[in-house]
PDB file of C-alpha atoms in Angstrom:
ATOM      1  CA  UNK A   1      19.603  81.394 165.677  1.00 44.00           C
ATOM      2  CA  UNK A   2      16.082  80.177 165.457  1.00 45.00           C
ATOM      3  CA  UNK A   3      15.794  81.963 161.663  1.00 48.00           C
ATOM      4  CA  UNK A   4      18.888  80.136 160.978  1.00 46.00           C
ATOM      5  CA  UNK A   5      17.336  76.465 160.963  1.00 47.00           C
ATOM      6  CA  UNK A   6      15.373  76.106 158.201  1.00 44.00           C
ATOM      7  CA  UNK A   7      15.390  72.459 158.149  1.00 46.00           C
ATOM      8  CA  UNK A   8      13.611  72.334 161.781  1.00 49.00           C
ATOM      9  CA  UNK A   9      15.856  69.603 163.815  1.00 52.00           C
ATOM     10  CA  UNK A  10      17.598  70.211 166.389  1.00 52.00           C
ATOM     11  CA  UNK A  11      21.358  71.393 164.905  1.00 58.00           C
ATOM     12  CA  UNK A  12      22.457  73.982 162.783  1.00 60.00           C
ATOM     13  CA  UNK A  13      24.829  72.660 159.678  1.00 65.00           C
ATOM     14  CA  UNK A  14      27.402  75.127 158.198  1.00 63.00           C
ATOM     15  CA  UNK A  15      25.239  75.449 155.314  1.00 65.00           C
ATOM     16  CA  UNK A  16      22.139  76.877 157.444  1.00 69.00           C
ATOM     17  CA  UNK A  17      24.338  78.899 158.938  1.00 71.00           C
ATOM     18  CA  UNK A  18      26.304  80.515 157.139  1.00 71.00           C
ATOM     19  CA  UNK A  19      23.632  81.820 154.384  1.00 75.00           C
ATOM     20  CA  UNK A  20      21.958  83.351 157.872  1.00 76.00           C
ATOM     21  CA  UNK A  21      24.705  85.149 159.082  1.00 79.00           C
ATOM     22  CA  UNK A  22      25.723  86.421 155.474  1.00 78.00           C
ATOM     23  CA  UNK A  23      22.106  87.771 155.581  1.00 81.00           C
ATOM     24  CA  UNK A  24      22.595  90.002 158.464  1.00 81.00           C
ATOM     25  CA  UNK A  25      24.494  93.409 159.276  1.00 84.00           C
ATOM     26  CA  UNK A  26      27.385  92.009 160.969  1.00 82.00           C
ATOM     27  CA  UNK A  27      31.158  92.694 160.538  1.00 83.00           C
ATOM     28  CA  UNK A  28      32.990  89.480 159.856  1.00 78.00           C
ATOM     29  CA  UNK A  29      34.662  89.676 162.867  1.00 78.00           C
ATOM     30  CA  UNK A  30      30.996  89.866 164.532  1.00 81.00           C
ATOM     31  CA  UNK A  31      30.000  86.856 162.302  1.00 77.00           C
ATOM     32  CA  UNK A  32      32.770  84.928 163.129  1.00 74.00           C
ATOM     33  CA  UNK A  33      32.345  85.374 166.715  1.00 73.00           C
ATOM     34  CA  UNK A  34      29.007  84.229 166.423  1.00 73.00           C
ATOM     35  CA  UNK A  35      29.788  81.121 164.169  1.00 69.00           C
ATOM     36  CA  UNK A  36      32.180  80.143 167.083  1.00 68.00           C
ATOM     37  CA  UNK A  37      29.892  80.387 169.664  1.00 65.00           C
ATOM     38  CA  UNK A  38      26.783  79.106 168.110  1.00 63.00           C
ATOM     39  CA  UNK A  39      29.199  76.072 166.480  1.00 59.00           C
ATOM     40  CA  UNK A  40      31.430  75.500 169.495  1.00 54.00           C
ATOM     41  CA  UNK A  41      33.905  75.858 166.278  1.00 53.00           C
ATOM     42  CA  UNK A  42      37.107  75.017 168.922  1.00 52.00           C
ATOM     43  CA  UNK A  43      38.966  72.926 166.204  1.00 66.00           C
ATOM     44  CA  UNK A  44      42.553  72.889 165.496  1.00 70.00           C
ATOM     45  CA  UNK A  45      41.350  73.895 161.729  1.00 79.00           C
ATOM     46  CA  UNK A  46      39.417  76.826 163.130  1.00 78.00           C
ATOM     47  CA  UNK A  47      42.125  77.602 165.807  1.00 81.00           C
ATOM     48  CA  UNK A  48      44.816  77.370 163.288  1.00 85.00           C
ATOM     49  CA  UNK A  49      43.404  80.346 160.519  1.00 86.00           C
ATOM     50  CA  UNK A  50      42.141  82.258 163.913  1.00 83.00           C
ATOM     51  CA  UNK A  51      45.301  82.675 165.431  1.00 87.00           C
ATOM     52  CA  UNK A  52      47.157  83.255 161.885  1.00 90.00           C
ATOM     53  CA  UNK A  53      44.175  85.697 160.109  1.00 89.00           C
ATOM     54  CA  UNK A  54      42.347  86.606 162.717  1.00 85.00           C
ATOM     55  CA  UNK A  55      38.358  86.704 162.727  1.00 79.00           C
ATOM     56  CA  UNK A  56      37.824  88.025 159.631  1.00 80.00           C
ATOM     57  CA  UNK A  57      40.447  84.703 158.206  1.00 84.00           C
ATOM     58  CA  UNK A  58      37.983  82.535 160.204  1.00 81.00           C
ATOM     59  CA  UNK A  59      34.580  83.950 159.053  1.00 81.00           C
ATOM     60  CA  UNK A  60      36.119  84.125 155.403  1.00 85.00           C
ATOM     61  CA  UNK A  61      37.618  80.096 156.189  1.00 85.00           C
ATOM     62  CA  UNK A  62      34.236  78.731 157.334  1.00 81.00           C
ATOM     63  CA  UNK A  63      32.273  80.692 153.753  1.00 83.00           C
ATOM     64  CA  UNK A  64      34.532  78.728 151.754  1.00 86.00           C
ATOM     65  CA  UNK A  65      33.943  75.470 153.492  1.00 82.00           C
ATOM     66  CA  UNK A  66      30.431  75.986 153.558  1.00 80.00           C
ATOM     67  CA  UNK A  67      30.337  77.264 149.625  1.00 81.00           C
ATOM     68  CA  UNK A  68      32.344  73.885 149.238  1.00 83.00           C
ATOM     69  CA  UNK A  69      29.778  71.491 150.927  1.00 79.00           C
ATOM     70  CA  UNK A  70      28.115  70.838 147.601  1.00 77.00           C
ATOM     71  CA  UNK A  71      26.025  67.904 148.875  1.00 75.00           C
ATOM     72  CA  UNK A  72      25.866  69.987 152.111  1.00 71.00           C
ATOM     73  CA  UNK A  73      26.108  66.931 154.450  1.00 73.00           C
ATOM     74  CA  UNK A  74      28.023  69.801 156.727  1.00 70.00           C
ATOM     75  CA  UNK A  75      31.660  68.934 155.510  1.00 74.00           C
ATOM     76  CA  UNK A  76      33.955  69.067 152.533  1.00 81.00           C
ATOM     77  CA  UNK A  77      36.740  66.902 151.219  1.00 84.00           C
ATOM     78  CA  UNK A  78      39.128  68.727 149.189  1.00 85.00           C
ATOM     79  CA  UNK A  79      38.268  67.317 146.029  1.00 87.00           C
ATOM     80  CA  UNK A  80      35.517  69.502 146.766  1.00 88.00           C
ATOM     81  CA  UNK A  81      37.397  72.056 148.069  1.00 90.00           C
ATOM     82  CA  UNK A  82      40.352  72.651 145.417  1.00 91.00           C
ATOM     83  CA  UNK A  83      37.599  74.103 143.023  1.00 89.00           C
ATOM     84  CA  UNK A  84      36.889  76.885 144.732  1.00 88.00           C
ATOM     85  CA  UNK A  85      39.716  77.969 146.579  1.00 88.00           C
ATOM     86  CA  UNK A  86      39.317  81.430 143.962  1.00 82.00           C
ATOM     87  CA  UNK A  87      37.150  82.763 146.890  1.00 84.00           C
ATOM     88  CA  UNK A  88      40.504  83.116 148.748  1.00 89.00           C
ATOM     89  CA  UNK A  89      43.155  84.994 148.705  1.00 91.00           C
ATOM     90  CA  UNK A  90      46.220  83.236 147.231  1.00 92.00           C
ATOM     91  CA  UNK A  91      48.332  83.924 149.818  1.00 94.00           C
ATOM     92  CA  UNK A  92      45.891  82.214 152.483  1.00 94.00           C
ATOM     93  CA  UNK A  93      44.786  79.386 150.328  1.00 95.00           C
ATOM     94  CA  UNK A  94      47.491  76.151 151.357  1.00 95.00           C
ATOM     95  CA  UNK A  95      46.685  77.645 155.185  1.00 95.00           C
ATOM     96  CA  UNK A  96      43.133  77.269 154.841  1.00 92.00           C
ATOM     97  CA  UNK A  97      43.205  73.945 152.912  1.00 92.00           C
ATOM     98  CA  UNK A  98      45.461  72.552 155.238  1.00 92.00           C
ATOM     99  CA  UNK A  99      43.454  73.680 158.404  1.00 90.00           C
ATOM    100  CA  UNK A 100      39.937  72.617 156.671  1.00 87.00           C
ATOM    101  CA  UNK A 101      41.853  69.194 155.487  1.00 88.00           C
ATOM    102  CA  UNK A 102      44.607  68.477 157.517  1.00 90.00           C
ATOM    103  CA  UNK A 103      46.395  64.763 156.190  1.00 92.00           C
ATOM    104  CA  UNK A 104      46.010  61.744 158.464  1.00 92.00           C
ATOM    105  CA  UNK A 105      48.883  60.378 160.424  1.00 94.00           C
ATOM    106  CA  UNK A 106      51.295  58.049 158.764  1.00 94.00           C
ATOM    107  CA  UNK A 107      49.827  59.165 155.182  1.00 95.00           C
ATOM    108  CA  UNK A 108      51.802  60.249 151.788  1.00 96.00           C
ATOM    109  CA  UNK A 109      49.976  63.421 152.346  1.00 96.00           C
ATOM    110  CA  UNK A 110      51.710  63.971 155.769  1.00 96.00           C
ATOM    111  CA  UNK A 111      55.117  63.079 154.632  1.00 97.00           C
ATOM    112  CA  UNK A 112      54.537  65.944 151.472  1.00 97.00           C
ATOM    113  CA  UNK A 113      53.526  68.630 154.243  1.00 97.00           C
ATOM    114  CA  UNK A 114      56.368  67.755 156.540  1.00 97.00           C
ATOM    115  CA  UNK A 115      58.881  68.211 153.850  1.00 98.00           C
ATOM    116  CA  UNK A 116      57.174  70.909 151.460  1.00 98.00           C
ATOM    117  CA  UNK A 117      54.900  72.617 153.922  1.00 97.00           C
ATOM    118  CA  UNK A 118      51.193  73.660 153.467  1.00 96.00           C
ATOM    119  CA  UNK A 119      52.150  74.730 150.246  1.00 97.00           C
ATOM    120  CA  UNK A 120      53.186  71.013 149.405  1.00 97.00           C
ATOM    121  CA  UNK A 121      50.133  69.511 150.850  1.00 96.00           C
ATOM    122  CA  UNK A 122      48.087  72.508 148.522  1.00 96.00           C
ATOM    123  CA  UNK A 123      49.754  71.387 145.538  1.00 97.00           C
ATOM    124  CA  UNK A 124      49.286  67.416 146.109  1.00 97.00           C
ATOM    125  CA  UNK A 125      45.348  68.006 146.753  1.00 94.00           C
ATOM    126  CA  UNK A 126      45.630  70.256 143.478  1.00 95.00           C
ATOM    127  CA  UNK A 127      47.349  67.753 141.436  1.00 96.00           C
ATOM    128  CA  UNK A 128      44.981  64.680 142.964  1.00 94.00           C
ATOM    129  CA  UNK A 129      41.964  66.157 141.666  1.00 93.00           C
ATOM    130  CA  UNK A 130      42.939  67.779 138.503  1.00 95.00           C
ATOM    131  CA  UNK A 131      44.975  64.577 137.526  1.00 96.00           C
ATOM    132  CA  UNK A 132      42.068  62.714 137.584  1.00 94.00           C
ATOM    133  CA  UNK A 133      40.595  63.269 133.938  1.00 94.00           C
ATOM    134  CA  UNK A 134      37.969  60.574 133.943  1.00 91.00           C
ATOM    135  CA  UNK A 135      36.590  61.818 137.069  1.00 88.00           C
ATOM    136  CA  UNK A 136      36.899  58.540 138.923  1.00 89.00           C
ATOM    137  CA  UNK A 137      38.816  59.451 142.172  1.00 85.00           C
ATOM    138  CA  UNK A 138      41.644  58.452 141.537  1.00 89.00           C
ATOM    139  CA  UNK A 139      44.956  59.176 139.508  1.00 94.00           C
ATOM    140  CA  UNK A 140      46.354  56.590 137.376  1.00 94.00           C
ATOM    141  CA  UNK A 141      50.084  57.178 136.325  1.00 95.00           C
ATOM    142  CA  UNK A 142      49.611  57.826 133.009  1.00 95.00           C
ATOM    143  CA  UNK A 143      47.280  61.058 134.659  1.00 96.00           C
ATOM    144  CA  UNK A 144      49.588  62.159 137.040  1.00 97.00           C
ATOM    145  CA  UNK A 145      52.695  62.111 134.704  1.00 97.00           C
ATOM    146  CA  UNK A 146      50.288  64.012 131.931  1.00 97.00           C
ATOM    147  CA  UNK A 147      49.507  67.001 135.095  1.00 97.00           C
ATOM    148  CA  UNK A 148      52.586  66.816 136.375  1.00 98.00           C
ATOM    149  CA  UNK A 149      54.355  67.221 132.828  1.00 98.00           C
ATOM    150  CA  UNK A 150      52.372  70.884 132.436  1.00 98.00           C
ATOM    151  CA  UNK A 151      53.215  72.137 135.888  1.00 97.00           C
ATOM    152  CA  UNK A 152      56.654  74.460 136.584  1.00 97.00           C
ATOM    153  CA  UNK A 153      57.633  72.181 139.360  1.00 98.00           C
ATOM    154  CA  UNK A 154      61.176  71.409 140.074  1.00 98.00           C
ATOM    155  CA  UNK A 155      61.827  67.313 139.156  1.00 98.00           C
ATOM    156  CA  UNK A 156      62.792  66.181 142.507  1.00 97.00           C
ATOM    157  CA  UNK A 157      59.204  68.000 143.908  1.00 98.00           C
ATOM    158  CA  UNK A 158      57.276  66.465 140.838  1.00 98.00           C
ATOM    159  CA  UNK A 159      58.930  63.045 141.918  1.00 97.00           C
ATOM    160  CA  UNK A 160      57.895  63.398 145.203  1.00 97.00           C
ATOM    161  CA  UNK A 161      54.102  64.453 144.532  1.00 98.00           C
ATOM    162  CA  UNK A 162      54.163  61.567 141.829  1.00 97.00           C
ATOM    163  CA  UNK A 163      55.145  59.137 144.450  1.00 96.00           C
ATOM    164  CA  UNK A 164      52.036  60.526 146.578  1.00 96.00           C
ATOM    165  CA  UNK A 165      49.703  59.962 144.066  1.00 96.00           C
ATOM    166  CA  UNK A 166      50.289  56.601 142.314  1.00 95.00           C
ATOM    167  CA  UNK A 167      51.084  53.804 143.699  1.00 90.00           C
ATOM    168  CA  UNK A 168      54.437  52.736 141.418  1.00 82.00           C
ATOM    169  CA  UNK A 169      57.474  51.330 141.708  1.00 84.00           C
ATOM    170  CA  UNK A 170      58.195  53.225 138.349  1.00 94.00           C
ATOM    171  CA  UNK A 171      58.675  57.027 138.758  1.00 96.00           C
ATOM    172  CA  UNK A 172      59.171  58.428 135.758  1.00 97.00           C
ATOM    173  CA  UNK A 173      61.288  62.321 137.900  1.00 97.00           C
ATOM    174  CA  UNK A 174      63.702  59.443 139.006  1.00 93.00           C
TER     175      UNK A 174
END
């Protein structure tokens, strides 16, 4: 643990350790045992991939967040996120970004994962940040009809992730 804190205060951050544990000769299941402990990871997020991958899904969860972390301030949104969700399997990917970013209460993104799932939720985060083509955070309509135009979606689900996105009386899937 001490090896692990290279900035010297008190706490370890995801991005100290994670590099450390990479470093050593540990099975994932051994790292992510570890992680827990030396984290006191007991989140629903952590709790959630745990239960459904097992350790190796929770050592290979936490990597991803931590290769996220780009300004390593010890978390990721999912605009940071969505980028490099190609470090996980694509069969695991709208678990783990649910479970890393799970949508607050009362929210559009809520109301997409109650009706379409984590799958839904996956491909509203998707949409939000590769939508935005200026790069300003956020999605005007004229960007989200332009994404949503290029994906396979069914109307009714691009009128629903539209309606998440912009805020319109106009929706063009109506």
């Amino acid at each position: 643990k001490s090896g692990a804190n290279v900035d010297g205060n008190s706490s370890l951050s995801n991005g100290e350790l994670i590099p450390y544990l990479e470093k050593q000769s540990y099975t994932d299941a051994e790292k992510s045992a570890l992680f827990a402990q030396m984290t006191k990871s007991d989140g629903k997020g952590y709790n959630s991939v745990k239960s459904k991958y097992g350790d190796d899904g929770a050592y290979e969860w936490m990597v991803w967040q931590a290769n996220a972390d780009v300004n390593r301030n010890g978390s990721a949104s999912y605009s940071e996120l969505i980028p490099v969700l190609e470090q996980v399997p694509k069969a695991k990917q709208a678990d783990y970004l649910a479970s890393a970013v799970p949508p607050r209460e009362g929210s559009k993104a809520e109301v997409i994962q109650q009706n379409y799932g984590n799958q839904g939720l996956l491909d509203l985060y998707t949409a939000s940040v590769y939508a935005d083509t200026n790069r300003n955070g956020g999605v005007t309509a004229k960007e989200a009809k332009a994404y949503l135009d290029k994906q396979a979606f069914t109307k009714a689900y691009k009128a629903a992730l539209y309606e998440a996105m912009v805020e319109s009386k106009k929706n063009p899937y109506r």
